[in-house]
């Protein structure tokens, strides 16, 4: 009889322990679920805050650019769409695109003309590693230096990239040389393609860099 009572007591204790374990497991699961939910909510909150912050910064940059253009709402709306498209097509961040757009705007170009040149400048940035401002200045120097050639921004970049690909001369060096020697070369009757060939030949032979070569041709 005593043995039977002990067995019954042990059975009750085992059953209670099993129920307690189930309750403990359920509580633990709720704690983990709450923790996971909290982590997800925190992540969503942080992402939303970052999105708001980024949106505010983008709008600020756009307002700064239009303060230079003084474009109408319709014109700037088209420009706005174009620079986002350029960023997507060239794989550049909005900051980089905005930097290039602002530099072009400061040169007195219209919103329409800025949009046309911007993509070419950012392709140069991607290939050469130059920052957007430097690419814009180099491209502008090449265009202004050879006005009689009537070359478009795309044509200039394509020519430089072709040389970069085929010879041991970087787009960065070519841009640096053209920035310094472009206008002087045209005054001397040297064409864009001829100057491109001269810079390429001298750089391959001397490896002095575009800035040095450009200054040498300029003087």
PDB file of N, CA and C in Angstrom, residues 5-93:
ATOM      1  N   UNK A   5       1.251   4.230  -2.847  1.00  0.00           N
ATOM      2  CA  UNK A   5       1.070   5.657  -2.572  1.00  0.00           C
ATOM      3  C   UNK A   5       2.274   6.468  -3.060  1.00  0.00           C
ATOM      4  N   UNK A   6       3.475   5.902  -2.845  1.00  0.00           N
ATOM      5  CA  UNK A   6       4.701   6.585  -3.299  1.00  0.00           C
ATOM      6  C   UNK A   6       4.691   6.712  -4.811  1.00  0.00           C
ATOM      7  N   UNK A   7       4.298   5.603  -5.478  1.00  0.00           N
ATOM      8  CA  UNK A   7       4.260   5.636  -6.946  1.00  0.00           C
ATOM      9  C   UNK A   7       3.266   6.681  -7.451  1.00  0.00           C
ATOM     10  N   UNK A   8       2.095   6.752  -6.759  1.00  0.00           N
ATOM     11  CA  UNK A   8       1.097   7.746  -7.162  1.00  0.00           C
ATOM     12  C   UNK A   8       1.617   9.168  -6.966  1.00  0.00           C
ATOM     13  N   UNK A   9       2.310   9.364  -5.844  1.00  0.00           N
ATOM     14  CA  UNK A   9       2.870  10.697  -5.553  1.00  0.00           C
ATOM     15  C   UNK A   9       3.915  11.072  -6.591  1.00  0.00           C
ATOM     16  N   UNK A  10       4.764  10.111  -6.920  1.00  0.00           N
ATOM     17  CA  UNK A  10       5.796  10.371  -7.939  1.00  0.00           C
ATOM     18  C   UNK A  10       5.156  10.685  -9.289  1.00  0.00           C
ATOM     19  N   UNK A  11       4.060   9.977  -9.574  1.00  0.00           N
ATOM     20  CA  UNK A  11       3.363  10.229 -10.842  1.00  0.00           C
ATOM     21  C   UNK A  11       2.826  11.641 -10.902  1.00  0.00           C
ATOM     22  N   UNK A  12       2.230  12.087  -9.754  1.00  0.00           N
ATOM     23  CA  UNK A  12       1.692  13.449  -9.718  1.00  0.00           C
ATOM     24  C   UNK A  12       2.812  14.479  -9.879  1.00  0.00           C
ATOM     25  N   UNK A  13       3.933  14.222  -9.191  1.00  0.00           N
ATOM     26  CA  UNK A  13       5.082  15.144  -9.270  1.00  0.00           C
ATOM     27  C   UNK A  13       5.617  15.206 -10.699  1.00  0.00           C
ATOM     28  N   UNK A  14       5.732  14.023 -11.329  1.00  0.00           N
ATOM     29  CA  UNK A  14       6.236  13.973 -12.719  1.00  0.00           C
ATOM     30  C   UNK A  14       5.305  14.730 -13.657  1.00  0.00           C
ATOM     31  N   UNK A  15       3.993  14.524 -13.439  1.00  0.00           N
ATOM     32  CA  UNK A  15       3.010  15.217 -14.280  1.00  0.00           C
ATOM     33  C   UNK A  15       3.079  16.717 -14.092  1.00  0.00           C
ATOM     34  N   UNK A  16       3.208  17.148 -12.830  1.00  0.00           N
ATOM     35  CA  UNK A  16       3.297  18.578 -12.547  1.00  0.00           C
ATOM     36  C   UNK A  16       4.570  19.173 -13.156  1.00  0.00           C
ATOM     37  N   UNK A  17       5.662  18.393 -13.061  1.00  0.00           N
ATOM     38  CA  UNK A  17       6.932  18.866 -13.635  1.00  0.00           C
ATOM     39  C   UNK A  17       6.807  19.007 -15.148  1.00  0.00           C
ATOM     40  N   UNK A  18       6.100  18.059 -15.758  1.00  0.00           N
ATOM     41  CA  UNK A  18       5.912  18.110 -17.209  1.00  0.00           C
ATOM     42  C   UNK A  18       5.093  19.333 -17.603  1.00  0.00           C
ATOM     43  N   UNK A  19       4.016  19.609 -16.841  1.00  0.00           N
ATOM     44  CA  UNK A  19       3.190  20.784 -17.122  1.00  0.00           C
ATOM     45  C   UNK A  19       3.985  22.074 -16.923  1.00  0.00           C
ATOM     46  N   UNK A  20       4.807  22.084 -15.860  1.00  0.00           N
ATOM     47  CA  UNK A  20       5.644  23.263 -15.593  1.00  0.00           C
ATOM     48  C   UNK A  20       6.617  23.508 -16.750  1.00  0.00           C
ATOM     49  N   UNK A  21       7.203  22.412 -17.266  1.00  0.00           N
ATOM     50  CA  UNK A  21       8.150  22.533 -18.381  1.00  0.00           C
ATOM     51  C   UNK A  21       7.455  23.087 -19.619  1.00  0.00           C
ATOM     52  N   UNK A  22       6.215  22.596 -19.839  1.00  0.00           N
ATOM     53  CA  UNK A  22       5.456  23.106 -20.994  1.00  0.00           C
ATOM     54  C   UNK A  22       5.182  24.595 -20.848  1.00  0.00           C
ATOM     55  N   UNK A  23       4.802  25.012 -19.642  1.00  0.00           N
ATOM     56  CA  UNK A  23       4.537  26.431 -19.396  1.00  0.00           C
ATOM     57  C   UNK A  23       5.796  27.258 -19.586  1.00  0.00           C
ATOM     58  N   UNK A  24       6.911  26.694 -19.078  1.00  0.00           N
ATOM     59  CA  UNK A  24       8.194  27.395 -19.210  1.00  0.00           C
ATOM     60  C   UNK A  24       8.581  27.540 -20.680  1.00  0.00           C
ATOM     61  N   UNK A  25       8.396  26.451 -21.440  1.00  0.00           N
ATOM     62  CA  UNK A  25       8.713  26.493 -22.873  1.00  0.00           C
ATOM     63  C   UNK A  25       7.852  27.530 -23.594  1.00  0.00           C
ATOM     64  N   UNK A  26       6.565  27.566 -23.239  1.00  0.00           N
ATOM     65  CA  UNK A  26       5.656  28.522 -23.873  1.00  0.00           C
ATOM     66  C   UNK A  26       6.063  29.955 -23.541  1.00  0.00           C
ATOM     67  N   UNK A  27       6.428  30.177 -22.273  1.00  0.00           N
ATOM     68  CA  UNK A  27       6.858  31.513 -21.854  1.00  0.00           C
ATOM     69  C   UNK A  27       8.121  31.935 -22.591  1.00  0.00           C
ATOM     70  N   UNK A  28       9.055  30.971 -22.684  1.00  0.00           N
ATOM     71  CA  UNK A  28      10.312  31.264 -23.395  1.00  0.00           C
ATOM     72  C   UNK A  28      10.036  31.620 -24.851  1.00  0.00           C
ATOM     73  N   UNK A  29       9.133  30.856 -25.478  1.00  0.00           N
ATOM     74  CA  UNK A  29       8.785  31.117 -26.879  1.00  0.00           C
ATOM     75  C   UNK A  29       8.188  32.509 -27.032  1.00  0.00           C
ATOM     76  N   UNK A  30       7.328  32.905 -26.041  1.00  0.00           N
ATOM     77  CA  UNK A  30       6.724  34.241 -26.109  1.00  0.00           C
ATOM     78  C   UNK A  30       7.778  35.331 -25.968  1.00  0.00           C
ATOM     79  N   UNK A  31       8.750  35.085 -25.089  1.00  0.00           N
ATOM     80  CA  UNK A  31       9.828  36.063 -24.895  1.00  0.00           C
ATOM     81  C   UNK A  31      10.633  36.220 -26.177  1.00  0.00           C
ATOM     82  N   UNK A  32      10.982  35.065 -26.781  1.00  0.00           N
ATOM     83  CA  UNK A  32      11.748  35.119 -28.038  1.00  0.00           C
ATOM     84  C   UNK A  32      10.942  35.802 -29.143  1.00  0.00           C
ATOM     85  N   UNK A  33       9.648  35.468 -29.199  1.00  0.00           N
ATOM     86  CA  UNK A  33       8.790  36.073 -30.219  1.00  0.00           C
ATOM     87  C   UNK A  33       8.704  37.578 -30.021  1.00  0.00           C
ATOM     88  N   UNK A  34       8.571  37.994 -28.753  1.00  0.00           N
ATOM     89  CA  UNK A  34       8.517  39.428 -28.455  1.00  0.00           C
ATOM     90  C   UNK A  34       9.822  40.106 -28.847  1.00  0.00           C
ATOM     91  N   UNK A  35      10.940  39.416 -28.517  1.00  0.00           N
ATOM     92  CA  UNK A  35      12.252  39.976 -28.864  1.00  0.00           C
ATOM     93  C   UNK A  35      12.421  40.112 -30.365  1.00  0.00           C
ATOM     94  N   UNK A  36      11.995  39.073 -31.093  1.00  0.00           N
ATOM     95  CA  UNK A  36      12.115  39.107 -32.553  1.00  0.00           C
ATOM     96  C   UNK A  36      11.232  40.203 -33.135  1.00  0.00           C
ATOM     97  N   UNK A  37      10.008  40.317 -32.603  1.00  0.00           N
ATOM     98  CA  UNK A  37       9.091  41.357 -33.077  1.00  0.00           C
ATOM     99  C   UNK A  37       9.657  42.742 -32.810  1.00  0.00           C
ATOM    100  N   UNK A  38      10.210  42.911 -31.604  1.00  0.00           N
ATOM    101  CA  UNK A  38      10.808  44.198 -31.248  1.00  0.00           C
ATOM    102  C   UNK A  38      11.963  44.538 -32.175  1.00  0.00           C
ATOM    103  N   UNK A  39      12.794  43.514 -32.473  1.00  0.00           N
ATOM    104  CA  UNK A  39      13.941  43.738 -33.368  1.00  0.00           C
ATOM    105  C   UNK A  39      13.466  44.147 -34.756  1.00  0.00           C
ATOM    106  N   UNK A  40      12.419  43.468 -35.238  1.00  0.00           N
ATOM    107  CA  UNK A  40      11.873  43.807 -36.558  1.00  0.00           C
ATOM    108  C   UNK A  40      11.318  45.224 -36.562  1.00  0.00           C
ATOM    109  N   UNK A  41      10.547  45.556 -35.513  1.00  0.00           N
ATOM    110  CA  UNK A  41       9.968  46.899 -35.426  1.00  0.00           C
ATOM    111  C   UNK A  41      11.047  47.968 -35.344  1.00  0.00           C
ATOM    112  N   UNK A  42      12.091  47.677 -34.562  1.00  0.00           N
ATOM    113  CA  UNK A  42      13.203  48.628 -34.466  1.00  0.00           C
ATOM    114  C   UNK A  42      13.877  48.809 -35.822  1.00  0.00           C
ATOM    115  N   UNK A  43      14.047  47.677 -36.544  1.00  0.00           N
ATOM    116  CA  UNK A  43      14.662  47.751 -37.872  1.00  0.00           C
ATOM    117  C   UNK A  43      13.821  48.577 -38.831  1.00  0.00           C
ATOM    118  N   UNK A  44      12.502  48.359 -38.802  1.00  0.00           N
ATOM    119  CA  UNK A  44      11.594  49.127 -39.663  1.00  0.00           C
ATOM    120  C   UNK A  44      11.646  50.607 -39.307  1.00  0.00           C
ATOM    121  N   UNK A  45      11.659  50.896 -38.007  1.00  0.00           N
ATOM    122  CA  UNK A  45      11.714  52.292 -37.554  1.00  0.00           C
ATOM    123  C   UNK A  45      12.981  52.979 -38.029  1.00  0.00           C
ATOM    124  N   UNK A  46      14.118  52.289 -37.862  1.00  0.00           N
ATOM    125  CA  UNK A  46      15.395  52.868 -38.292  1.00  0.00           C
ATOM    126  C   UNK A  46      15.424  53.072 -39.807  1.00  0.00           C
ATOM    127  N   UNK A  47      14.892  52.101 -40.549  1.00  0.00           N
ATOM    128  CA  UNK A  47      14.852  52.226 -42.009  1.00  0.00           C
ATOM    129  C   UNK A  47      13.983  53.403 -42.427  1.00  0.00           C
ATOM    130  N   UNK A  48      12.860  53.574 -41.740  1.00  0.00           N
ATOM    131  CA  UNK A  48      11.963  54.685 -42.062  1.00  0.00           C
ATOM    132  C   UNK A  48      12.631  56.025 -41.764  1.00  0.00           C
ATOM    133  N   UNK A  49      13.316  56.095 -40.616  1.00  0.00           N
ATOM    134  CA  UNK A  49      14.024  57.332 -40.267  1.00  0.00           C
ATOM    135  C   UNK A  49      15.092  57.658 -41.300  1.00  0.00           C
ATOM    136  N   UNK A  50      15.805  56.620 -41.750  1.00  0.00           N
ATOM    137  CA  UNK A  50      16.851  56.823 -42.759  1.00  0.00           C
ATOM    138  C   UNK A  50      16.237  57.290 -44.075  1.00  0.00           C
ATOM    139  N   UNK A  51      15.085  56.701 -44.439  1.00  0.00           N
ATOM    140  CA  UNK A  51      14.400  57.093 -45.669  1.00  0.00           C
ATOM    141  C   UNK A  51      13.977  58.554 -45.607  1.00  0.00           C
ATOM    142  N   UNK A  52      13.419  58.956 -44.472  1.00  0.00           N
ATOM    143  CA  UNK A  52      12.993  60.350 -44.301  1.00  0.00           C
ATOM    144  C   UNK A  52      14.185  61.286 -44.393  1.00  0.00           C
ATOM    145  N   UNK A  53      15.275  60.914 -43.706  1.00  0.00           N
ATOM    146  CA  UNK A  53      16.490  61.732 -43.724  1.00  0.00           C
ATOM    147  C   UNK A  53      17.051  61.861 -45.136  1.00  0.00           C
ATOM    148  N   UNK A  54      17.090  60.733 -45.864  1.00  0.00           N
ATOM    149  CA  UNK A  54      17.602  60.746 -47.243  1.00  0.00           C
ATOM    150  C   UNK A  54      16.719  61.592 -48.143  1.00  0.00           C
ATOM    151  N   UNK A  55      15.401  61.454 -47.986  1.00  0.00           N
ATOM    152  CA  UNK A  55      14.459  62.230 -48.797  1.00  0.00           C
ATOM    153  C   UNK A  55      14.637  63.722 -48.570  1.00  0.00           C
ATOM    154  N   UNK A  56      14.814  64.107 -47.311  1.00  0.00           N
ATOM    155  CA  UNK A  56      15.023  65.519 -46.978  1.00  0.00           C
ATOM    156  C   UNK A  56      16.304  66.031 -47.614  1.00  0.00           C
ATOM    157  N   UNK A  57      17.370  65.227 -47.553  1.00  0.00           N
ATOM    158  CA  UNK A  57      18.660  65.629 -48.125  1.00  0.00           C
ATOM    159  C   UNK A  57      18.564  65.756 -49.649  1.00  0.00           C
ATOM    160  N   UNK A  58      17.866  64.810 -50.283  1.00  0.00           N
ATOM    161  CA  UNK A  58      17.687  64.863 -51.740  1.00  0.00           C
ATOM    162  C   UNK A  58      16.941  66.132 -52.134  1.00  0.00           C
ATOM    163  N   UNK A  59      15.851  66.418 -51.425  1.00  0.00           N
ATOM    164  CA  UNK A  59      15.074  67.622 -51.731  1.00  0.00           C
ATOM    165  C   UNK A  59      15.910  68.881 -51.525  1.00  0.00           C
ATOM    166  N   UNK A  60      16.740  68.875 -50.504  1.00  0.00           N
ATOM    167  CA  UNK A  60      17.606  70.023 -50.233  1.00  0.00           C
ATOM    168  C   UNK A  60      18.571  70.254 -51.390  1.00  0.00           C
ATOM    169  N   UNK A  61      19.182  69.157 -51.880  1.00  0.00           N
ATOM    170  CA  UNK A  61      20.131  69.283 -52.990  1.00  0.00           C
ATOM    171  C   UNK A  61      19.427  69.776 -54.257  1.00  0.00           C
ATOM    172  N   UNK A  62      18.225  69.273 -54.496  1.00  0.00           N
ATOM    173  CA  UNK A  62      17.469  69.687 -55.677  1.00  0.00           C
ATOM    174  C   UNK A  62      17.113  71.167 -55.614  1.00  0.00           C
ATOM    175  N   UNK A  63      16.737  71.628 -54.435  1.00  0.00           N
ATOM    176  CA  UNK A  63      16.411  73.053 -54.259  1.00  0.00           C
ATOM    177  C   UNK A  63      17.648  73.908 -54.505  1.00  0.00           C
ATOM    178  N   UNK A  64      18.798  73.443 -54.014  1.00  0.00           N
ATOM    179  CA  UNK A  64      20.054  74.176 -54.223  1.00  0.00           C
ATOM    180  C   UNK A  64      20.379  74.285 -55.715  1.00  0.00           C
ATOM    181  N   UNK A  65      20.190  73.179 -56.441  1.00  0.00           N
ATOM    182  CA  UNK A  65      20.477  73.183 -57.882  1.00  0.00           C
ATOM    183  C   UNK A  65      19.533  74.129 -58.616  1.00  0.00           C
ATOM    184  N   UNK A  66      18.249  74.092 -58.262  1.00  0.00           N
ATOM    185  CA  UNK A  66      17.294  74.959 -58.960  1.00  0.00           C
ATOM    186  C   UNK A  66      17.473  76.424 -58.595  1.00  0.00           C
ATOM    187  N   UNK A  67      18.099  76.688 -57.449  1.00  0.00           N
ATOM    188  CA  UNK A  67      18.383  78.086 -57.107  1.00  0.00           C
ATOM    189  C   UNK A  67      19.402  78.669 -58.085  1.00  0.00           C
ATOM    190  N   UNK A  68      20.179  77.789 -58.721  1.00  0.00           N
ATOM    191  CA  UNK A  68      21.136  78.224 -59.751  1.00  0.00           C
ATOM    192  C   UNK A  68      20.419  78.344 -61.096  1.00  0.00           C
ATOM    193  N   UNK A  69      19.615  77.344 -61.426  1.00  0.00           N
ATOM    194  CA  UNK A  69      18.906  77.337 -62.711  1.00  0.00           C
ATOM    195  C   UNK A  69      17.841  78.431 -62.806  1.00  0.00           C
ATOM    196  N   UNK A  70      17.085  78.573 -61.699  1.00  0.00           N
ATOM    197  CA  UNK A  70      15.893  79.427 -61.717  1.00  0.00           C
ATOM    198  C   UNK A  70      14.920  78.947 -62.802  1.00  0.00           C
ATOM    199  N   UNK A  71      14.789  77.633 -62.899  1.00  0.00           N
ATOM    200  CA  UNK A  71      13.930  77.045 -63.930  1.00  0.00           C
ATOM    201  C   UNK A  71      12.471  77.049 -63.483  1.00  0.00           C
ATOM    202  N   UNK A  72      11.572  76.940 -64.448  1.00  0.00           N
ATOM    203  CA  UNK A  72      10.150  76.840 -64.128  1.00  0.00           C
ATOM    204  C   UNK A  72       9.876  75.480 -63.500  1.00  0.00           C
ATOM    205  N   UNK A  73       8.718  75.358 -62.860  1.00  0.00           N
ATOM    206  CA  UNK A  73       8.368  74.090 -62.213  1.00  0.00           C
ATOM    207  C   UNK A  73       8.349  72.940 -63.217  1.00  0.00           C
ATOM    208  N   UNK A  74       7.794  73.198 -64.393  1.00  0.00           N
ATOM    209  CA  UNK A  74       7.689  72.143 -65.409  1.00  0.00           C
ATOM    210  C   UNK A  74       9.067  71.723 -65.905  1.00  0.00           C
ATOM    211  N   UNK A  75       9.923  72.709 -66.165  1.00  0.00           N
ATOM    212  CA  UNK A  75      11.275  72.409 -66.654  1.00  0.00           C
ATOM    213  C   UNK A  75      12.074  71.653 -65.608  1.00  0.00           C
ATOM    214  N   UNK A  76      11.976  72.103 -64.360  1.00  0.00           N
ATOM    215  CA  UNK A  76      12.767  71.451 -63.317  1.00  0.00           C
ATOM    216  C   UNK A  76      12.219  70.074 -62.984  1.00  0.00           C
ATOM    217  N   UNK A  77      10.935  69.888 -63.160  1.00  0.00           N
ATOM    218  CA  UNK A  77      10.355  68.563 -62.937  1.00  0.00           C
ATOM    219  C   UNK A  77      10.939  67.562 -63.931  1.00  0.00           C
ATOM    220  N   UNK A  78      11.095  67.994 -65.186  1.00  0.00           N
ATOM    221  CA  UNK A  78      11.714  67.123 -66.194  1.00  0.00           C
ATOM    222  C   UNK A  78      13.183  66.868 -65.858  1.00  0.00           C
ATOM    223  N   UNK A  79      13.866  67.915 -65.401  1.00  0.00           N
ATOM    224  CA  UNK A  79      15.276  67.769 -65.035  1.00  0.00           C
ATOM    225  C   UNK A  79      15.423  66.811 -63.861  1.00  0.00           C
ATOM    226  N   UNK A  80      14.547  66.959 -62.896  1.00  0.00           N
ATOM    227  CA  UNK A  80      14.562  66.091 -61.716  1.00  0.00           C
ATOM    228  C   UNK A  80      14.444  64.629 -62.133  1.00  0.00           C
ATOM    229  N   UNK A  81      13.507  64.343 -63.029  1.00  0.00           N
ATOM    230  CA  UNK A  81      13.323  62.966 -63.501  1.00  0.00           C
ATOM    231  C   UNK A  81      14.565  62.483 -64.238  1.00  0.00           C
ATOM    232  N   UNK A  82      15.188  63.377 -64.995  1.00  0.00           N
ATOM    233  CA  UNK A  82      16.352  62.978 -65.798  1.00  0.00           C
ATOM    234  C   UNK A  82      17.552  62.635 -64.925  1.00  0.00           C
ATOM    235  N   UNK A  83      17.768  63.372 -63.822  1.00  0.00           N
ATOM    236  CA  UNK A  83      18.958  63.074 -63.019  1.00  0.00           C
ATOM    237  C   UNK A  83      18.795  61.775 -62.227  1.00  0.00           C
ATOM    238  N   UNK A  84      17.571  61.458 -61.837  1.00  0.00           N
ATOM    239  CA  UNK A  84      17.349  60.156 -61.198  1.00  0.00           C
ATOM    240  C   UNK A  84      17.576  59.029 -62.207  1.00  0.00           C
ATOM    241  N   UNK A  85      17.162  59.261 -63.445  1.00  0.00           N
ATOM    242  CA  UNK A  85      17.378  58.267 -64.499  1.00  0.00           C
ATOM    243  C   UNK A  85      18.872  58.090 -64.775  1.00  0.00           C
ATOM    244  N   UNK A  86      19.605  59.204 -64.799  1.00  0.00           N
ATOM    245  CA  UNK A  86      21.057  59.150 -65.017  1.00  0.00           C
ATOM    246  C   UNK A  86      21.737  58.378 -63.894  1.00  0.00           C
ATOM    247  N   UNK A  87      21.318  58.617 -62.662  1.00  0.00           N
ATOM    248  CA  UNK A  87      21.895  57.903 -61.518  1.00  0.00           C
ATOM    249  C   UNK A  87      21.700  56.398 -61.670  1.00  0.00           C
ATOM    250  N   UNK A  88      20.514  56.006 -62.096  1.00  0.00           N
ATOM    251  CA  UNK A  88      20.215  54.581 -62.275  1.00  0.00           C
ATOM    252  C   UNK A  88      21.029  53.985 -63.415  1.00  0.00           C
ATOM    253  N   UNK A  89      21.110  54.709 -64.539  1.00  0.00           N
ATOM    254  CA  UNK A  89      21.785  54.182 -65.730  1.00  0.00           C
ATOM    255  C   UNK A  89      23.299  54.113 -65.573  1.00  0.00           C
ATOM    256  N   UNK A  90      23.869  55.018 -64.779  1.00  0.00           N
ATOM    257  CA  UNK A  90      25.326  55.045 -64.618  1.00  0.00           C
ATOM    258  C   UNK A  90      25.796  54.361 -63.340  1.00  0.00           C
ATOM    259  N   UNK A  91      24.851  53.939 -62.502  1.00  0.00           N
ATOM    260  CA  UNK A  91      25.225  53.255 -61.270  1.00  0.00           C
ATOM    261  C   UNK A  91      25.870  54.163 -60.243  1.00  0.00           C
ATOM    262  N   UNK A  92      25.542  55.454 -60.303  1.00  0.00           N
ATOM    263  CA  UNK A  92      26.119  56.418 -59.368  1.00  0.00           C
ATOM    264  C   UNK A  92      25.107  56.767 -58.281  1.00  0.00           C
ATOM    265  N   UNK A  93      25.615  57.209 -57.129  1.00  0.00           N
ATOM    266  CA  UNK A  93      24.732  57.635 -56.056  1.00  0.00           C
ATOM    267  C   UNK A  93      24.109  58.982 -56.407  1.00  0.00           C
TER     268      UNK A  93
END
